[in-house]
Coordinates of C-alpha atoms in Angstrom, one line a residue:
Chain F
M260 CA 15.2 -10.0 36.9
N261 CA 12.8 -12.4 35.3
K262 CA 13.4 -16.1 35.9
K263 CA 12.3 -19.1 34.0
L264 CA 9.3 -20.9 35.2
L265 CA 11.3 -24.1 35.9
Y266 CA 13.7 -22.1 38.0
K267 CA 10.9 -21.1 40.3
T268 CA 9.6 -24.6 41.0
Q269 CA 13.2 -26.0 41.4
R270 CA 13.9 -23.3 43.9
T271 CA 10.9 -24.2 45.9
Y272 CA 12.0 -27.8 45.9
L273 CA 15.4 -26.8 47.1
Y274 CA 14.1 -24.7 49.9
F275 CA 11.9 -27.5 51.0
L276 CA 14.8 -29.9 51.0
I277 CA 17.0 -27.7 53.1
L278 CA 14.2 -27.2 55.6
L279 CA 13.6 -31.0 55.7
F280 CA 17.3 -31.5 56.3
A281 CA 17.5 -29.0 59.1
I282 CA 14.5 -30.4 61.0
V283 CA 14.6 -34.1 60.2
A284 CA 18.4 -34.7 60.6
P285 CA 18.7 -33.8 64.3
L286 CA 15.3 -35.3 65.0
F287 CA 16.4 -38.5 63.3
Y288 CA 19.6 -38.6 65.3
L289 CA 17.8 -38.0 68.6
I290 CA 15.2 -40.7 68.0
A291 CA 17.8 -43.2 66.7
N292 CA 20.0 -42.5 69.7
T293 CA 17.1 -42.8 72.2
L294 CA 15.9 -46.0 70.6
Y295 CA 19.4 -47.5 70.7
L296 CA 20.0 -46.5 74.4
H297 CA 16.6 -48.1 75.2
E298 CA 17.8 -51.3 73.4
I299 CA 21.0 -51.3 75.4
D300 CA 19.3 -50.7 78.6
E301 CA 17.0 -53.7 78.0
T302 CA 20.0 -55.8 77.2
L303 CA 21.7 -54.7 80.4
L304 CA 18.5 -55.5 82.4
L305 CA 18.3 -58.9 80.7
T306 CA 21.9 -59.7 81.6
K307 CA 21.1 -58.7 85.2
S308 CA 18.0 -61.0 85.3
E309 CA 20.1 -63.9 83.8
F310 CA 22.7 -63.2 86.5
L311 CA 20.2 -63.2 89.2
N312 CA 18.5 -66.4 87.9
N313 CA 21.6 -68.5 87.0
S314 CA 24.7 -67.2 88.7
I315 CA 23.9 -65.7 92.0
S316 CA 22.7 -68.8 93.8
K317 CA 26.0 -70.6 93.0
L318 CA 28.2 -67.7 94.1
E319 CA 30.0 -67.7 97.4
L320 CA 31.8 -64.7 98.9
N321 CA 35.2 -66.2 98.1
D322 CA 34.2 -66.4 94.4
I323 CA 33.8 -62.7 94.1
P324 CA 37.4 -61.7 93.4
V325 CA 37.7 -64.7 90.9
W326 CA 34.4 -63.6 89.2
N327 CA 35.6 -60.1 88.9
R328 CA 38.9 -61.3 87.4
F329 CA 37.2 -63.1 84.6
N330 CA 34.2 -61.0 84.0
N331 CA 35.2 -57.7 82.7
N332 CA 31.7 -56.4 81.9
I333 CA 29.8 -57.8 84.8
E334 CA 31.5 -56.8 88.0
I335 CA 30.5 -57.3 91.6
Q336 CA 31.4 -54.3 93.6
N337 CA 31.1 -53.4 97.2
S338 CA 27.7 -51.8 98.0
I339 CA 27.5 -48.1 97.4
G340 CA 24.1 -48.0 99.1
L341 CA 21.9 -48.3 96.2
K342 CA 18.2 -49.1 96.7
T343 CA 17.1 -49.5 93.0
D344 CA 18.7 -50.1 89.6
T345 CA 20.4 -47.1 88.1
L346 CA 21.4 -46.6 84.5
F347 CA 23.9 -44.0 83.4
N348 CA 26.7 -43.2 80.8
K349 CA 30.2 -43.3 81.8
L350 CA 33.7 -43.0 80.2
Y351 CA 36.1 -45.8 80.8
F352 CA 39.7 -45.9 79.8
N353 CA 40.5 -48.5 77.2
F354 CA 44.1 -49.8 77.5
L355 CA 44.0 -51.3 74.1
E356 CA 42.8 -48.2 72.3
N357 CA 44.5 -46.0 74.8
E358 CA 41.6 -43.6 75.0
N359 CA 38.4 -43.0 76.9
E360 CA 35.3 -44.8 75.5
P361 CA 31.7 -44.2 76.3
Y362 CA 29.8 -47.0 78.2
R363 CA 26.3 -47.6 79.4
V364 CA 26.3 -48.8 82.9
L365 CA 23.7 -50.6 85.0
N366 CA 24.2 -50.6 88.8
S367 CA 22.0 -52.9 90.7
P368 CA 21.8 -53.8 94.4
I369 CA 22.3 -57.5 95.0
R370 CA 22.8 -59.7 98.1
I371 CA 25.3 -62.5 98.2
E372 CA 25.1 -64.7 101.2
G373 CA 23.0 -62.0 102.9
K374 CA 25.7 -59.3 102.3
P375 CA 24.8 -56.2 100.1
Y376 CA 26.8 -55.8 96.9
T377 CA 26.4 -53.7 93.8
L378 CA 26.2 -55.5 90.5
S379 CA 27.7 -53.2 87.8
I380 CA 27.0 -54.3 84.2
K381 CA 28.4 -52.2 81.4
S382 CA 28.2 -52.1 77.6
S383 CA 30.2 -50.1 75.1
L384 CA 28.4 -47.4 73.2
L385 CA 31.1 -47.2 70.6
E386 CA 29.3 -49.6 68.3
S387 CA 26.1 -47.5 68.5
K388 CA 27.9 -44.3 67.4
D389 CA 29.2 -46.1 64.3
L390 CA 25.8 -47.5 63.6
I391 CA 24.0 -44.2 64.0
F392 CA 26.7 -42.5 61.8
T393 CA 26.2 -45.2 59.1
I394 CA 22.4 -44.8 59.2
A395 CA 22.7 -41.0 59.1
I396 CA 24.9 -41.3 55.9
L397 CA 22.5 -43.6 54.3
F398 CA 19.7 -41.3 55.2
V399 CA 21.5 -38.3 53.6
V400 CA 22.3 -40.3 50.5
I401 CA 18.7 -41.4 50.1
L402 CA 17.6 -37.8 50.6
V403 CA 20.0 -36.4 48.0
L404 CA 19.1 -39.1 45.5
L405 CA 15.4 -38.3 46.1
F406 CA 16.1 -34.6 45.6
F407 CA 17.9 -35.0 42.3
G408 CA 15.4 -37.5 41.2
I409 CA 12.6 -35.1 41.9
L410 CA 14.5 -32.3 40.1
L411 CA 15.1 -34.4 37.0
I412 CA 11.6 -35.7 36.8
N413 CA 10.3 -32.2 37.4
K414 CA 12.5 -30.8 34.7
F415 CA 11.6 -33.5 32.3
L416 CA 7.9 -33.1 33.0
S417 CA 8.0 -29.3 32.9
T418 CA 9.7 -29.2 29.6
R419 CA 7.2 -31.7 28.2
L420 CA 4.2 -30.3 29.9
W421 CA 5.1 -26.7 29.1
K422 CA 6.1 -27.4 25.5
P423 CA 2.8 -26.3 24.0
F424 CA 3.0 -23.2 26.1
Y425 CA 6.4 -22.3 24.7
Q426 CA 5.3 -23.1 21.2
T427 CA 2.3 -20.7 21.6
L428 CA 4.6 -18.1 23.1
Q429 CA 7.0 -18.3 20.2
K430 CA 4.1 -18.0 17.7
I431 CA 2.8 -14.9 19.4
E432 CA 6.2 -13.4 19.5
N433 CA 6.6 -13.8 15.8
F434 CA 3.1 -12.5 15.0
E435 CA 2.9 -9.1 13.3
I436 CA -0.5 -7.7 12.7
D437 CA 0.3 -6.1 9.4
K438 CA 1.9 -9.3 7.9
H439 CA -1.4 -11.0 7.4
S440 CA -0.3 -14.5 8.5
K441 CA -2.3 -15.6 11.4
P442 CA -0.4 -17.9 13.8
D443 CA -1.4 -21.5 13.6
F444 CA -1.6 -22.9 17.1
I445 CA -1.0 -26.6 17.6
N446 CA -3.8 -28.2 19.5
S447 CA -2.8 -29.3 23.0
D448 CA -4.3 -32.2 25.0
I449 CA -3.8 -30.1 28.1
E450 CA -7.0 -28.2 28.8
E451 CA -5.4 -25.0 30.1
F452 CA -3.1 -24.6 27.1
D453 CA -5.9 -25.4 24.7
R454 CA -8.0 -22.7 26.3
L455 CA -5.0 -20.3 26.1
N456 CA -4.5 -21.0 22.4
K457 CA -8.2 -20.6 21.7
S458 CA -8.5 -17.3 23.5
I459 CA -5.4 -16.0 21.8
E460 CA -6.7 -17.1 18.5
K461 CA -9.9 -15.2 19.2
L462 CA -8.1 -12.2 20.3
I463 CA -5.9 -12.1 17.2
E464 CA -8.9 -12.6 15.0
R465 CA -10.7 -9.7 16.6
N466 CA -7.7 -7.5 16.4
L467 CA -7.2 -8.4 12.7
I468 CA -10.7 -7.5 12.0
I469 CA -10.3 -4.1 13.7
Y470 CA -7.0 -3.5 12.0
N471 CA -8.3 -4.4 8.6
N472 CA -11.4 -2.2 9.1
Q473 CA -9.2 0.7 10.1
R474 CA -6.9 0.1 7.1
E475 CA -9.8 -0.1 4.8
F476 CA -11.2 3.1 6.3
V477 CA -8.0 4.9 5.6
E478 CA -7.9 3.5 2.1
N479 CA -11.5 4.3 1.3
A480 CA -11.3 7.8 2.9
A481 CA -8.2 8.5 0.8
H482 CA -9.8 7.1 -2.2
E483 CA -13.0 9.1 -1.8
L484 CA -11.0 12.3 -1.4
Q485 CA -9.5 11.9 -4.8
T486 CA -12.5 13.2 -6.7
P487 CA -13.2 16.3 -4.5
I488 CA -9.5 17.2 -4.8
A489 CA -9.7 16.7 -8.5
M490 CA -12.7 19.0 -8.7
F491 CA -11.0 21.6 -6.5
K492 CA -7.9 21.5 -8.7
A493 CA -10.0 21.8 -11.9
K494 CA -11.9 24.8 -10.5
I495 CA -8.7 26.6 -9.6
D496 CA -7.3 25.8 -13.1
T497 CA -10.4 27.4 -14.5
L498 CA -10.4 30.3 -12.2
I499 CA -6.8 31.4 -12.9
Q500 CA -7.6 31.6 -16.6
R501 CA -9.8 34.6 -16.0
P502 CA -8.3 37.8 -17.3
D503 CA -9.6 39.9 -14.4
V504 CA -7.6 38.1 -11.7
T505 CA -5.5 40.6 -9.8
Q506 CA -2.1 39.9 -8.4
K507 CA -3.5 39.7 -4.8
Q508 CA -6.1 37.2 -6.0
W509 CA -3.5 35.3 -7.9
E510 CA -1.3 35.0 -4.9
I511 CA -4.2 33.6 -2.9
L512 CA -5.0 31.2 -5.7
N513 CA -1.5 30.1 -5.9
S514 CA -1.3 29.3 -2.2
V515 CA -4.6 27.5 -2.4
N516 CA -3.1 25.5 -5.3
D517 CA 0.0 24.6 -3.2
T518 CA -2.3 23.5 -0.4
I519 CA -4.2 21.3 -2.8
S520 CA -1.0 19.8 -4.0
R521 CA 0.0 19.1 -0.4
L522 CA -3.4 17.6 0.3
N523 CA -3.1 15.5 -2.7
R524 CA 0.4 14.3 -1.8
L525 CA -0.8 13.4 1.7
N526 CA -3.7 11.5 0.3
R527 CA -1.5 9.6 -2.2
N528 CA 0.9 8.7 0.6
L529 CA -1.9 7.4 2.8
L530 CA -3.1 5.4 -0.2
L531 CA 0.4 4.1 -0.7
L532 CA 0.7 3.2 3.0
S533 CA -2.5 1.2 3.0
K534 CA -1.4 -0.5 -0.3
I535 CA 1.8 -1.6 1.3
D536 CA -0.3 -2.9 4.2
K537 CA -2.4 -4.8 1.8
H538 CA 0.6 -6.4 0.2
Y539 CA -0.5 -5.0 -3.0
F540 CA 2.9 -5.0 -4.5
S541 CA 3.4 -8.7 -5.0
E542 CA 5.9 -9.5 -7.7
T543 CA 9.5 -9.6 -6.6
E544 CA 12.5 -9.4 -8.9
T545 CA 16.2 -9.2 -8.6
F546 CA 17.8 -5.9 -9.6
S547 CA 20.9 -3.9 -9.1
M548 CA 20.8 -1.3 -6.4
K549 CA 23.1 0.9 -8.4
E550 CA 20.9 0.8 -11.5
L551 CA 17.8 1.6 -9.4
I552 CA 19.5 4.7 -7.9
E553 CA 21.0 5.9 -11.2
K554 CA 17.6 5.7 -12.8
Q555 CA 16.3 8.3 -10.3
L556 CA 19.4 10.3 -9.8
D557 CA 19.0 12.9 -12.5
F558 CA 15.7 14.0 -11.0
F559 CA 17.2 14.5 -7.6
I560 CA 20.3 16.3 -8.9
E561 CA 17.9 18.7 -10.5
Q562 CA 16.0 19.1 -7.3
A563 CA 19.2 19.5 -5.3
K564 CA 20.3 22.2 -7.6
Q565 CA 17.7 24.6 -6.2
K566 CA 19.6 24.6 -2.9
S567 CA 23.0 24.2 -4.5
I568 CA 23.3 20.9 -2.8
Q569 CA 26.1 18.5 -4.0
I570 CA 25.2 14.9 -4.4
K571 CA 28.2 12.5 -4.0
T572 CA 27.9 8.9 -4.9
D573 CA 30.0 5.8 -4.2
F574 CA 28.6 2.8 -6.0
E575 CA 31.7 0.7 -6.0
N576 CA 30.1 -2.0 -3.9
D577 CA 27.0 -2.5 -5.9
F578 CA 24.8 -5.4 -4.8
N579 CA 21.6 -7.1 -6.0
V580 CA 18.4 -6.9 -4.2
N581 CA 15.6 -9.3 -4.5
S582 CA 12.4 -7.4 -3.8
K583 CA 9.7 -5.4 -5.2
N584 CA 11.4 -2.9 -7.5
G585 CA 8.6 -0.3 -7.3
L586 CA 8.6 -0.3 -3.5
T587 CA 12.4 -0.2 -3.2
E588 CA 12.3 2.8 -5.6
I589 CA 9.8 4.6 -3.4
M590 CA 11.9 3.9 -0.4
F591 CA 15.0 5.3 -2.0
N592 CA 13.1 8.3 -3.4
N593 CA 11.6 9.2 0.0
L594 CA 15.0 9.0 1.7
L595 CA 16.7 11.1 -0.9
L596 CA 13.9 13.7 -1.0
N597 CA 14.1 13.9 2.7
S598 CA 17.8 14.5 2.5
I599 CA 17.2 17.3 0.1
S600 CA 14.3 19.0 1.8
H601 CA 15.9 18.9 5.3
N602 CA 19.3 20.0 3.9
V603 CA 20.9 23.4 4.0
Q604 CA 22.0 25.7 1.2
Y605 CA 25.3 24.4 -0.3
G606 CA 24.9 21.2 1.6
I607 CA 26.2 17.8 0.7
I608 CA 24.5 14.5 0.3
N609 CA 26.4 11.2 0.2
I610 CA 24.9 8.1 -1.3
R611 CA 27.0 5.1 -0.6
L612 CA 26.6 1.4 -1.3
A613 CA 28.5 -1.0 1.0
K614 CA 28.1 -4.6 1.7
K615 CA 24.4 -4.9 1.3
V616 CA 23.9 -1.6 2.9
L617 CA 22.6 1.6 1.4
I618 CA 23.8 4.7 3.3
I619 CA 22.4 8.1 2.6
S620 CA 23.9 10.9 4.7
N621 CA 23.3 14.6 4.5
T622 CA 24.1 17.9 6.1
G623 CA 21.3 19.7 7.8
K624 CA 20.1 21.0 11.1
A625 CA 23.1 20.5 13.5
E626 CA 21.0 18.6 16.0
E627 CA 20.2 14.9 16.3
L628 CA 16.6 13.9 15.5
P629 CA 14.7 12.0 18.1
P630 CA 15.2 8.4 16.9
E631 CA 12.2 7.0 18.7
K632 CA 9.7 9.2 16.9
L633 CA 11.4 9.5 13.6
F634 CA 9.6 6.8 11.8
N635 CA 6.2 7.5 13.2
R636 CA 3.4 8.7 11.1
F637 CA 2.9 12.4 11.1
S638 CA 5.9 13.1 13.3
K639 CA 7.6 16.2 12.0
S640 CA 11.0 17.4 13.1
N641 CA 10.9 20.7 11.3
E642 CA 7.7 22.7 11.0
S643 CA 9.1 24.9 8.4
V644 CA 9.6 22.1 5.9
Q645 CA 6.4 21.2 4.1
G646 CA 6.7 17.5 4.5
N647 CA 3.6 15.6 5.4
G648 CA 5.2 13.4 8.0
L649 CA 4.6 10.2 6.0
G650 CA 7.8 9.9 4.1
L651 CA 9.8 8.1 6.7
A652 CA 6.8 6.1 7.8
I653 CA 6.6 4.8 4.3
V654 CA 10.3 4.1 4.3
K655 CA 10.0 2.2 7.5
K656 CA 7.0 0.2 6.3
I657 CA 8.8 -0.8 3.1
A658 CA 11.9 -1.8 5.1
D659 CA 9.8 -3.8 7.6
L660 CA 7.9 -5.5 4.8
N661 CA 11.2 -6.8 3.4
N662 CA 12.7 -7.5 6.8
W663 CA 15.4 -4.9 6.1
S664 CA 16.6 -2.9 9.0
I665 CA 16.8 0.8 8.9
T666 CA 18.9 2.9 11.3
Y667 CA 19.4 6.5 11.8
S668 CA 22.5 8.1 13.2
F669 CA 23.9 11.5 13.6
S670 CA 27.6 12.2 13.7
E671 CA 30.0 14.9 12.4
N672 CA 26.9 17.1 11.8
K673 CA 25.5 14.6 9.3
H674 CA 22.3 12.8 9.5
S675 CA 22.5 9.4 8.0
F676 CA 20.1 6.7 7.3
S677 CA 21.3 3.2 6.4
V678 CA 19.3 0.4 5.1
Q679 CA 20.7 -3.1 5.7
F680 CA 19.4 -5.4 3.0
K681 CA 19.0 -9.1 3.4
Chain P
M155 CA -11.9 18.0 -33.0
K156 CA -14.6 16.3 -31.1
L157 CA -14.3 14.9 -27.7
L158 CA -16.5 12.9 -25.5
L159 CA -16.2 13.3 -21.8
I160 CA -17.7 10.4 -19.7
E161 CA -17.7 11.6 -16.1
D162 CA -20.4 11.4 -13.4
E163 CA -19.2 14.3 -11.3
V164 CA -21.1 17.3 -12.6
E165 CA -18.7 20.0 -11.3
L166 CA -15.6 18.3 -12.5
A167 CA -17.2 17.6 -15.9
K168 CA -18.1 21.2 -16.3
S169 CA -14.6 22.4 -15.5
I170 CA -13.1 20.0 -18.0
Q171 CA -15.6 20.9 -20.6
D172 CA -15.0 24.6 -20.1
Y173 CA -11.3 24.2 -20.3
L174 CA -11.4 22.1 -23.5
N175 CA -14.2 23.8 -25.3
S176 CA -12.3 27.0 -25.6
N177 CA -9.3 25.2 -27.0
D178 CA -10.4 24.3 -30.5
F179 CA -12.2 21.3 -29.1
V180 CA -15.8 20.5 -29.0
C181 CA -16.4 18.6 -25.9
E182 CA -19.5 16.6 -25.4
W183 CA -20.5 15.1 -22.1
A184 CA -22.1 11.9 -21.0
E185 CA -22.8 11.6 -17.3
N186 CA -23.5 7.9 -17.2
F187 CA -22.8 4.6 -18.8
S188 CA -26.0 4.3 -20.9
S189 CA -25.9 7.8 -22.4
A190 CA -22.2 7.2 -23.1
V191 CA -23.0 4.0 -25.0
D192 CA -25.7 5.8 -26.9
K193 CA -23.3 8.5 -27.9
I194 CA -20.4 6.3 -29.0
S195 CA -22.6 4.1 -31.1
I196 CA -23.9 7.1 -33.1
Y197 CA -20.9 9.5 -33.3
N198 CA -17.2 9.2 -33.9
Y199 CA -14.9 11.0 -31.5
D200 CA -11.3 12.0 -31.8
C201 CA -10.8 11.3 -28.2
I202 CA -12.9 9.9 -25.4
L203 CA -12.2 10.8 -21.8
L204 CA -13.4 7.9 -19.7
D205 CA -14.0 7.8 -15.9
L206 CA -13.9 4.2 -14.8
M207 CA -16.4 4.4 -11.9
L208 CA -19.8 5.3 -13.3
P209 CA -23.1 5.0 -11.4
D210 CA -24.6 2.6 -13.8
G211 CA -21.7 0.7 -15.2
D212 CA -18.0 0.0 -15.3
G213 CA -15.8 2.1 -17.6
F214 CA -14.0 -1.0 -18.7
D215 CA -17.2 -2.4 -20.2
L216 CA -17.3 0.8 -22.4
L217 CA -13.9 -0.1 -23.8
T218 CA -15.2 -3.5 -24.7
E219 CA -18.2 -1.9 -26.2
L220 CA -16.0 0.3 -28.4
K221 CA -14.1 -2.7 -29.5
N222 CA -17.3 -4.5 -30.4
L223 CA -18.4 -1.5 -32.5
D224 CA -15.0 -1.6 -34.3
K225 CA -14.4 2.0 -33.2
T226 CA -10.9 3.3 -33.1
D227 CA -11.6 6.4 -31.0
G228 CA -8.7 7.3 -28.8
V229 CA -9.4 6.8 -25.2
I230 CA -7.9 8.4 -22.1
I231 CA -8.9 6.9 -18.8
I232 CA -9.3 9.5 -16.1
S233 CA -9.7 7.7 -12.8
A234 CA -9.1 7.9 -9.1
K235 CA -8.0 4.3 -9.2
E236 CA -4.3 4.1 -9.6
T237 CA -3.3 0.5 -9.1
L238 CA -1.0 -1.1 -11.6
E239 CA -3.7 -3.7 -12.3
T240 CA -6.3 -1.2 -13.4
R241 CA -3.8 0.5 -15.6
I242 CA -2.8 -2.7 -17.3
E243 CA -6.4 -3.8 -17.7
G244 CA -7.2 -0.4 -19.2
F245 CA -4.4 -0.6 -21.7
N246 CA -5.2 -4.2 -22.6
L247 CA -8.8 -3.2 -23.3
G248 CA -7.6 -0.6 -25.7
A249 CA -7.2 2.6 -23.7
D250 CA -4.4 4.9 -25.0
D251 CA -3.5 6.8 -21.9
Y252 CA -4.3 6.8 -18.2
L253 CA -4.5 9.9 -16.1
V254 CA -4.9 9.6 -12.3
K255 CA -7.3 12.0 -10.6
P256 CA -6.6 14.7 -9.4
F257 CA -4.9 16.2 -12.4
H258 CA -4.4 19.6 -13.8
L259 CA -6.6 20.5 -16.7
S260 CA -3.5 21.7 -18.6
E261 CA -2.0 18.2 -18.2
L262 CA -5.2 16.7 -19.6
L263 CA -5.1 19.0 -22.5
V264 CA -1.6 18.1 -23.6
R265 CA -2.3 14.4 -23.2
I266 CA -5.3 14.8 -25.5
Q267 CA -3.2 16.7 -28.0
A268 CA -0.5 14.1 -27.9
L269 CA -3.0 11.3 -28.4
I270 CA -4.7 13.0 -31.3
R271 CA -1.3 13.6 -32.9
R272 CA -0.5 9.9 -32.6
K273 CA -3.9 8.8 -33.9
Q274 CA -4.4 11.1 -36.8
F275 CA -1.3 12.4 -38.4
N276 CA 0.4 9.1 -38.7
G277 CA 4.0 10.0 -38.5
N278 CA 3.5 13.7 -39.1
N279 CA 4.1 14.9 -35.7
K280 CA 5.1 18.5 -36.2
I281 CA 3.8 21.3 -34.1
I282 CA 4.4 24.7 -35.6
F283 CA 4.0 27.9 -33.8
N284 CA 5.1 30.9 -35.8
E285 CA 8.9 30.5 -36.2
I286 CA 9.1 27.5 -33.9
E287 CA 8.8 24.0 -35.2
I288 CA 8.7 21.0 -32.9
D289 CA 8.9 17.4 -34.1
T290 CA 7.4 15.4 -31.3
L291 CA 8.7 12.1 -32.6
S292 CA 12.3 12.8 -33.4
K293 CA 12.4 15.4 -30.6
V294 CA 13.9 18.0 -32.8
V295 CA 13.2 21.7 -32.4
K296 CA 13.8 24.2 -35.1
V297 CA 13.6 28.0 -34.8
N298 CA 13.6 29.9 -38.1
N299 CA 14.5 26.5 -39.7
Q300 CA 17.6 26.4 -37.5
E301 CA 18.0 23.3 -35.4
I302 CA 18.4 24.1 -31.7
E303 CA 19.8 21.8 -29.0
F304 CA 17.1 21.3 -26.3
T305 CA 17.2 18.8 -23.5
K306 CA 14.4 16.3 -23.2
K307 CA 12.9 18.2 -20.3
E308 CA 13.0 21.5 -22.2
I309 CA 11.2 20.0 -25.2
D310 CA 8.7 18.6 -22.8
L311 CA 8.2 22.0 -21.2
L312 CA 8.0 23.7 -24.6
L313 CA 5.3 21.3 -25.7
F314 CA 3.4 21.8 -22.5
L315 CA 3.5 25.6 -22.9
V316 CA 2.6 25.6 -26.6
G317 CA -0.1 23.0 -26.1
N318 CA -1.7 25.2 -23.5
K319 CA -1.2 28.4 -25.4
N320 CA -3.0 31.4 -24.1
R321 CA -3.6 29.6 -20.8
V322 CA -2.2 30.5 -17.5
L323 CA -0.1 27.7 -16.1
S324 CA 0.7 27.6 -12.4
K325 CA 4.1 26.6 -11.3
G326 CA 2.6 23.5 -9.6
A327 CA 1.0 22.3 -12.9
I328 CA 4.3 22.7 -14.7
A329 CA 6.2 20.9 -12.0
E330 CA 3.8 18.0 -12.0
H331 CA 4.0 17.7 -15.7
L332 CA 7.7 17.7 -15.7
S333 CA 8.3 15.3 -12.8
G334 CA 5.7 12.7 -13.8
D335 CA 5.3 10.0 -11.2
M336 CA 7.5 11.9 -8.8
A337 CA 5.2 14.9 -8.7
D338 CA 3.4 13.4 -5.7
M339 CA 6.5 13.6 -3.6
L340 CA 7.7 17.1 -4.4
D341 CA 7.2 19.8 -1.8
N342 CA 9.0 22.4 -3.8
H343 CA 8.4 23.7 -7.3
D344 CA 11.3 26.1 -7.6
F345 CA 13.1 24.0 -10.2
V346 CA 10.4 25.1 -12.7
Y347 CA 11.9 28.6 -12.7
A348 CA 15.3 27.3 -13.7
H349 CA 13.8 25.3 -16.6
I350 CA 11.8 28.3 -17.8
K351 CA 14.8 30.5 -17.6
N352 CA 16.9 28.0 -19.7
L353 CA 14.1 27.7 -22.3
K354 CA 13.7 31.4 -22.6
G355 CA 17.4 31.9 -23.0
K356 CA 17.7 29.3 -25.7
L357 CA 14.7 30.6 -27.6
K358 CA 16.0 34.1 -27.4
S359 CA 19.5 33.3 -28.6
A360 CA 17.8 31.6 -31.6
Q361 CA 16.2 34.8 -32.5
S362 CA 12.8 33.7 -31.4
K363 CA 10.3 36.1 -29.9
N364 CA 9.6 35.9 -26.3
Y365 CA 6.3 34.1 -26.0
I366 CA 6.6 33.1 -22.4
K367 CA 4.9 35.6 -20.2
T368 CA 5.4 35.5 -16.4
I369 CA 2.2 36.0 -14.5
Y370 CA 3.0 37.7 -11.2
G371 CA 6.0 35.6 -10.8
L372 CA 3.9 32.7 -9.8
G373 CA 2.9 31.2 -13.1
Y374 CA 3.5 31.3 -16.9
K375 CA 1.6 31.7 -20.1
W376 CA 2.5 31.0 -23.7
Q377 CA 1.2 33.9 -25.7
N378 CA 1.5 35.2 -29.2
E379 CA 2.6 38.8 -28.8

């Protein structure tokens, strides 16, 4: 799945933060703890020096029990054979709290009146635990604040920095080569985006030139073909007047004539397509769909008669369309002619107007048409029908031009095309 | 009847000339702008067939030239251009009809006939062929002085056939004449048969002779027996 750009950067930040937490938090605890222990050890050693300097010279052996009775944290114990100072952690039972509490203890060999004793100084570590805990919490709070701060700034910056990019993106998305409106890119003060805009502009310009050349070529080619076709047609018209034309020759001439008609039709349709491309049909007007259809209907009923096709109409929900009348007519005509030429003997055609929708459905080959190729130029579903493969392409083009949507569906053995008007 | 054909495509011009010359028309031909101007300033024509794209000039200028010379010759533009603008411009400059290439010669012929009728007979628009009388304005057809009900299409077809009398008309040409603008879209000309059949039937029941000859089942010809 595709993710937004912002999501990607935010995710990287998140990973970084988790990593930071995992490594830094224990490290922080370890360092803080060590430093604190170091501090306590120094305090203990200082207490010992003070004892040695101030108290020990005044102490007599008889004073030891009294000293011990009043000094809870500095005790003078019988010698345990120590040679140097030793520091260690030890749990002591606290009667007030009724639980074991951790202490840091310094045992140091001393001599009172020449006799060896052990001086035991202890300091509670409970305070340190609280302190480290508090510091840790502070640390976490700062980290979280930092994280959200970065995220917010990042988001804010991204949206602002990337704004020109998204604008450009939207313009490209809305660009259609056959609609003749070149996207107008807003200049950006960010060099990269400016470059992007300029290169897209160039690209579009080049494509437009190629597209226009191609369209003009089709138009010119179709146009230039008109005269030779006219000559061809005229020659055949002259030829069939000859009294010595035999039936065989006449049949050949007739099929040549039909081919010329097809060629002419194809040519006209190509011209029409390029004219739609060129936005040649400019004036729009508002007209009733029902009236437009009824104007053409007689002609189609006549055509349908050849195959005994019945045309049923439902114009109850007539609606007005604001568009180019001529083009809408061509669209309707193409759809209806299709429904006749791809129909079967004794078939049925339904023309229905619903809420801004024109639906033309017809009987025909009992097989769904491939919807993806249907509207392409020169895609033919049925080789036996003499269509030129441009009818639906023209329909689609006209619908696209007006932003109408056209859909094809096949159900209950009926092919239907519906045009959703705006 | 004198016609002037202004067309630079030699082969097309020849075919048009051939077709028209043998139909009570005298068709002269100018293959470029300057010779056309020479001709229209010297002679009067009943109808001028004008191609818009000439090697040495624009057909529209010729229409202006006609106006300047105070000529009232009927003009049919025959052009490969088929935009609405060129049509409108043509009519504004005084053209009477506009036929887009490629066309059938039979179509051109009935257009010329219709134009000359409009121009010269001033309201007298009757076409008489033996016992058949067609009033092109009121669209009334009489056979042996008896009015017969014809649909608009049938009258149209009758005029087309009579106008091209003694000419072989292919089904395609008739179809294109009958369906007008829609002709470009049709891939099937079978409906012509139905119309011919109806027309024949109505003429027969009105005691008219059968002038419509079927040519190998693929075309028709209006012919005096």
